[in-house]
Short mmCIF file of C-alpha atoms in Angstrom, two decimals:
data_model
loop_
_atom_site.label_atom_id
_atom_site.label_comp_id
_atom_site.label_asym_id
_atom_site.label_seq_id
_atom_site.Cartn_x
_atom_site.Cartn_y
_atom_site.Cartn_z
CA UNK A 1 -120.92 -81.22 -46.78
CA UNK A 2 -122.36 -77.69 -48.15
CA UNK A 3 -125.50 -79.27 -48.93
CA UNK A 4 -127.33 -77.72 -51.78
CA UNK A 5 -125.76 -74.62 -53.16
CA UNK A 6 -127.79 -72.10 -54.91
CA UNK A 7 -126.78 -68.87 -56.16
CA UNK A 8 -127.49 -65.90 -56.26
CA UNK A 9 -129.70 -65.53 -53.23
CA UNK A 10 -131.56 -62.45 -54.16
CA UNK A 11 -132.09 -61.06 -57.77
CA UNK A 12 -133.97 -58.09 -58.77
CA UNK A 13 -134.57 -57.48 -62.43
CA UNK A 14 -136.92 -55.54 -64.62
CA UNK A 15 -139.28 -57.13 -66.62
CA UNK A 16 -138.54 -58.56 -69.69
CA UNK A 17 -135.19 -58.83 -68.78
CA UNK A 18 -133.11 -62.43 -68.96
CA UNK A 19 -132.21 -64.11 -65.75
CA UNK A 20 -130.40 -67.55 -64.50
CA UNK A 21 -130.28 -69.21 -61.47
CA UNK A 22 -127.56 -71.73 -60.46
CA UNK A 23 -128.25 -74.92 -58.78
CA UNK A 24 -124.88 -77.42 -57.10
CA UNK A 25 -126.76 -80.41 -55.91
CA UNK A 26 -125.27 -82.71 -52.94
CA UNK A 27 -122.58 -84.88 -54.61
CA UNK A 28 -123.49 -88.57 -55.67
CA UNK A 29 -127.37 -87.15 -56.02
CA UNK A 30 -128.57 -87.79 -59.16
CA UNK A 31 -132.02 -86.48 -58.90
CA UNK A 32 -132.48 -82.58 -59.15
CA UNK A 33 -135.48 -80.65 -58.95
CA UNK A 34 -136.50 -76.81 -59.53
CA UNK A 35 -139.64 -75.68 -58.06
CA UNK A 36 -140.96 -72.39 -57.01
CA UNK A 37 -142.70 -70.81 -54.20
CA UNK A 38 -145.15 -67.88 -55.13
CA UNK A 39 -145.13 -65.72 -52.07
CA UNK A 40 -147.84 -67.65 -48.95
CA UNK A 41 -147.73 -70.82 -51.20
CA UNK A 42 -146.14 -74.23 -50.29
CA UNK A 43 -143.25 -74.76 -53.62
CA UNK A 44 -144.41 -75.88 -56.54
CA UNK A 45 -142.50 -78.40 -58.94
CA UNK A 46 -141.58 -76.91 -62.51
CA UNK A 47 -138.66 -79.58 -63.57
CA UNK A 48 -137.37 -83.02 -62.72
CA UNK A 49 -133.54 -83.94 -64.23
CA UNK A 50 -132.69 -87.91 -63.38
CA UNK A 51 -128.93 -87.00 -64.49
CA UNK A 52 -128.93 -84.79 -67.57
CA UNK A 53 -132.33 -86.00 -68.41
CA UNK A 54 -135.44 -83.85 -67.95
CA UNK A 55 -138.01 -86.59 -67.20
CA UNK A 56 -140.92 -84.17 -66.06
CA UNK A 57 -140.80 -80.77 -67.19
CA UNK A 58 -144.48 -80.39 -67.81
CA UNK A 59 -145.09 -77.63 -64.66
CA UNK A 60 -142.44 -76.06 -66.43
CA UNK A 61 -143.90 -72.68 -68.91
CA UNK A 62 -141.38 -73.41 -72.03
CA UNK A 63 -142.26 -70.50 -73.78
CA UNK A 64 -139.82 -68.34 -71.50
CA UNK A 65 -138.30 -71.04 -69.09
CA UNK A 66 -135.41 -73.37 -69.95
CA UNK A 67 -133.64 -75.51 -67.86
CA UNK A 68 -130.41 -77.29 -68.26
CA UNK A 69 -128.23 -80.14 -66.54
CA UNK A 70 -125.22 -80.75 -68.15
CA UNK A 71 -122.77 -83.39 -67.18
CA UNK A 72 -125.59 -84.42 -64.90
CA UNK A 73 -124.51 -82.32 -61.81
CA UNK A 74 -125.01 -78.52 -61.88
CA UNK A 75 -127.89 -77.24 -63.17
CA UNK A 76 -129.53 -73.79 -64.56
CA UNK A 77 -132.36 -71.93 -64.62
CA UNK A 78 -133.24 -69.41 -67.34
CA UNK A 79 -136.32 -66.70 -67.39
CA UNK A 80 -136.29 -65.03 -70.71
CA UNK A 81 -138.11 -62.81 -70.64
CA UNK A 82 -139.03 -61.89 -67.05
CA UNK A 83 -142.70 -61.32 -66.27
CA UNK A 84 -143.82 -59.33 -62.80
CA UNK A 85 -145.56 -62.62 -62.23
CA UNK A 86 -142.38 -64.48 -62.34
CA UNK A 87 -141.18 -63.17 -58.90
CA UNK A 88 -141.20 -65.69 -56.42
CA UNK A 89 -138.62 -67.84 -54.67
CA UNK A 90 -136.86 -70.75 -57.07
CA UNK A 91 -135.94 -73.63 -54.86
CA UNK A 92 -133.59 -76.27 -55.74
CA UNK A 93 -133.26 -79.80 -54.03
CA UNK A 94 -131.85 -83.27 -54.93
CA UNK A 95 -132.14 -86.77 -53.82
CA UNK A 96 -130.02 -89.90 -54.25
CA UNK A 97 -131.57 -92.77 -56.06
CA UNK A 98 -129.73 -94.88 -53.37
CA UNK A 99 -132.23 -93.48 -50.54
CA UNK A 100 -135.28 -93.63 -51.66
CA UNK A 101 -137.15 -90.31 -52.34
CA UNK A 102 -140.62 -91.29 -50.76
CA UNK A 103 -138.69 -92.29 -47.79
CA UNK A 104 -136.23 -89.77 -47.35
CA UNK A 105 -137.65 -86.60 -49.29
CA UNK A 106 -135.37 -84.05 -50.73
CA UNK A 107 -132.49 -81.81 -49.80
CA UNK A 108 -133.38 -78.01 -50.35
CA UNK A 109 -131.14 -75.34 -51.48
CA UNK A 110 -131.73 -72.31 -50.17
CA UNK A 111 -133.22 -70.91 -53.17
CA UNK A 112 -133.49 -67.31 -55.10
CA UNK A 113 -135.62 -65.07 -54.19
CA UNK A 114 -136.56 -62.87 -57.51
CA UNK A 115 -138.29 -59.95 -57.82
CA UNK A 116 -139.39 -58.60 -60.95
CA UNK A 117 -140.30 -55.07 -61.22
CA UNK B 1 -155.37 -84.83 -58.71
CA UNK B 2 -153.48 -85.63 -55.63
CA UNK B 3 -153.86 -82.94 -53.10
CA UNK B 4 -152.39 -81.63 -49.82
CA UNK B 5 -154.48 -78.79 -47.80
CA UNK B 6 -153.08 -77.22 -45.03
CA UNK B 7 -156.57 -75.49 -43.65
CA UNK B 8 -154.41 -72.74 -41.19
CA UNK B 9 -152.51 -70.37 -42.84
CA UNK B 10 -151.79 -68.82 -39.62
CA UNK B 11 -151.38 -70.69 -35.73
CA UNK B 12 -150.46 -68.47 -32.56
CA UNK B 13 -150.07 -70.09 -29.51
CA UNK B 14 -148.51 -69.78 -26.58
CA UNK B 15 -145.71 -71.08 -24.89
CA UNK B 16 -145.91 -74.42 -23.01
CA UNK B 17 -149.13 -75.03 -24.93
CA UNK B 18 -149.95 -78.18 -27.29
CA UNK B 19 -149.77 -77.46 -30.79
CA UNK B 20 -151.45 -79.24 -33.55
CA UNK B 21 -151.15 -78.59 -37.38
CA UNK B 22 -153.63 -79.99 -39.40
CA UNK B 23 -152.82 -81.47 -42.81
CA UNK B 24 -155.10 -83.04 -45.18
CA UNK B 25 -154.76 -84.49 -48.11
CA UNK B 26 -156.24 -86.38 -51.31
CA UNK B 27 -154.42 -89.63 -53.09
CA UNK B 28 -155.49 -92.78 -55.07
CA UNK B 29 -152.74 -95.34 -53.56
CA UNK B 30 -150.80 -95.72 -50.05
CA UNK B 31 -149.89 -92.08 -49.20
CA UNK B 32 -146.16 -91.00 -48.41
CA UNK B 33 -146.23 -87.75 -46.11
CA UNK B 34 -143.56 -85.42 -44.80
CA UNK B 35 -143.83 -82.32 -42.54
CA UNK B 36 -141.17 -79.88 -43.56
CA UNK B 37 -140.01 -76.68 -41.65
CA UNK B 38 -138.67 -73.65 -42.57
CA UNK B 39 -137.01 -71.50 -39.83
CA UNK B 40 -136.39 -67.42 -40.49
CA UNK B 41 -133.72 -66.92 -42.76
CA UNK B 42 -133.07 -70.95 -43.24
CA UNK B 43 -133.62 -73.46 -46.29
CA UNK B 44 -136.46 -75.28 -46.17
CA UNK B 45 -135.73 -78.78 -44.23
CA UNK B 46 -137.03 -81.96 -43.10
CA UNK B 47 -138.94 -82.13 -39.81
CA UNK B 48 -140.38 -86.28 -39.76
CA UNK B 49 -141.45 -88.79 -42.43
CA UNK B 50 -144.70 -90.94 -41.39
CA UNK B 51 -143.17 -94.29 -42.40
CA UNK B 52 -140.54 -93.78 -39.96
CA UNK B 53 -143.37 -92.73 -37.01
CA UNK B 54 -140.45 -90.80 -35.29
CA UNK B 55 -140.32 -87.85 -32.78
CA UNK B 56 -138.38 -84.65 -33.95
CA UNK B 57 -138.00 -82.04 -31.46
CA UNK B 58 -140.80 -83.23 -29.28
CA UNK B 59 -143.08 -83.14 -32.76
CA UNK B 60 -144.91 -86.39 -33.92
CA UNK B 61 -147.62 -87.02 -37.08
CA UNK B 62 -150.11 -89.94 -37.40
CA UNK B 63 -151.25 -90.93 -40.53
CA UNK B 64 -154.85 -91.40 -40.26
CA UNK B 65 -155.88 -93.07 -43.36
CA UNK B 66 -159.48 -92.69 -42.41
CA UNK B 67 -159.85 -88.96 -41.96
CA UNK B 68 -157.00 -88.48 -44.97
CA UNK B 69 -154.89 -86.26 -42.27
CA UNK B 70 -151.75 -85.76 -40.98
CA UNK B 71 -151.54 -83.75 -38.32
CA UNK B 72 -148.31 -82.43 -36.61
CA UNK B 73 -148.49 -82.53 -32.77
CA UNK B 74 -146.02 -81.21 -29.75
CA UNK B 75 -147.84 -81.41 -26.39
CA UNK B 76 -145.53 -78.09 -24.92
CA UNK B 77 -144.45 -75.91 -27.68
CA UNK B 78 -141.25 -73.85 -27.55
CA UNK B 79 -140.20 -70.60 -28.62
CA UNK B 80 -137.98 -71.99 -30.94
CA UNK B 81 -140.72 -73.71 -32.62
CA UNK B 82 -141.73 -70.29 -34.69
CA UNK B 83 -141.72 -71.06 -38.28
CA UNK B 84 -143.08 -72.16 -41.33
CA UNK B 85 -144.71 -75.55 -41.60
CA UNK B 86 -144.94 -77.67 -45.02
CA UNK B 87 -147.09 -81.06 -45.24
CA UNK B 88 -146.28 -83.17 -48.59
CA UNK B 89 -147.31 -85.68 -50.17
CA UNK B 90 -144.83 -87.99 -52.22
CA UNK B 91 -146.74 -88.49 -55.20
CA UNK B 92 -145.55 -91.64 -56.13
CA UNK B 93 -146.01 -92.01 -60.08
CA UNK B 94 -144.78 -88.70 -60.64
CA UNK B 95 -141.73 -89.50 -58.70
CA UNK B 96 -142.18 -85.41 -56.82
CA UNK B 97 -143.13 -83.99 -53.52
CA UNK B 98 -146.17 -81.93 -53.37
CA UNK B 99 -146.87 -79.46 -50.94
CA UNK B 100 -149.27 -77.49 -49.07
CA UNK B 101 -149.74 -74.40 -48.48
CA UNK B 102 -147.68 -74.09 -45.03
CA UNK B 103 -149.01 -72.63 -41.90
CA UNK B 104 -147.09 -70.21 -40.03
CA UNK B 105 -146.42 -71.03 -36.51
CA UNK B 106 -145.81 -68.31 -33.96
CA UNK B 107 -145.45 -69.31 -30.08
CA UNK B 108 -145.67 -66.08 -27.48
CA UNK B 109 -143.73 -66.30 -24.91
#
């Protein structure tokens, strides 16, 4: 089992340049979350996908952030355009609906480190 | 708004000493907590869940309803033991995890 799968691991851009991240969740979980961690904070959530369905997106900023989950397994992550405040780690982790999520928790990816400069 | 404060940012102690992290945190209904850890150069990863009052690697939490905490113990900590700390809170309407600010742990040999 790989686990969550994230790519890439690092990514430096400069600003107001366009960047994705990639997100393989564990198979069979149908729950897939984005958050990000802003450098000496805990992660923060921006999107929640139940299958190909965003059901909580509201932490996410839609004026340069998009999100996708198609075929309800892999998902992506778009910045466009970058912002120096966007650089931060973007975490990925899913959950089955078959083990309860406030039992269990999540499964992290090991996320992508950005830096905007 | 629910809550999670994790008052340390920063724990040293040494090795063969107890360790406690302190977690707090603020919710309307019947809390669900986690402690995560993140070791250098590792994902983030779950350390214990309250509702299944469990020992990880010598670590336990108690959910005190009362004083709102949940604090991560280990009576001798390890070198090993070095890392990043996460309490959440499964914030059960919004179906997410939210998390505090982590404490980093460092044990001296």
């Amino acid at each position: 089992e790989a686990g969550v799968v994230q790519s890439p691991r690092y990514k430096i851009i400069e600003k107001k340049q366009p960047v994705a991240f990639w997100c393989n969740p564990i198979s069979g979980h149908n729950t897939l979350y984005w958050y990000r961690q802003n450098l000496g904070q805990g992660p923060e959530l921006l999107i929640r996908y139940e299958n190909e369905e965003a059901v909580d997106d509201s932490q996410l900023p839609k004026d340069r952030f998009s999100a996708e989950r198609l075929k309800g397994v892999d998902s992506t992550l778009k910045i466009q355009p970058a912002e120096l405040g966007d650089s931060a780690v973007y975490l990925c982790a899913s959950s089955s609906r078959l083990l309860s999520s406030s039992n269990y928790g999540y499964t992290f990816g090991s996320g992508t480190r950005l830096t905007v400069v | 708004a629910q809550r999670v404060t994790q008052p340390e940012k920063l724990l040293s102690v040494f090795k063969g000493a107890p360790v406690e992290l302190k977690c707090n945190y603020s919710y309307s209904g019947s809390p669900e907590l986690f402690w995560y850890v993140q070791y250098s150069r590792q994902r983030l990863q779950l350390l214990l869940r309250h509702i299944s009052r469990e020992s990880i690697k010598g670590f336990t939490a108690d959910l005190n309803k009362g004083e709102t905490s949940f604090h991560l113990k280990k009576p001798f900590a390890q070198e090993e033991d070095s890392a990043m700390y996460y309490c959440a809170l499964y914030e059960k309407g919004a179906q997410k995890l939210v998390f505090g600010q982590g404490t980093r742990l460092t044990i001296n040999p």
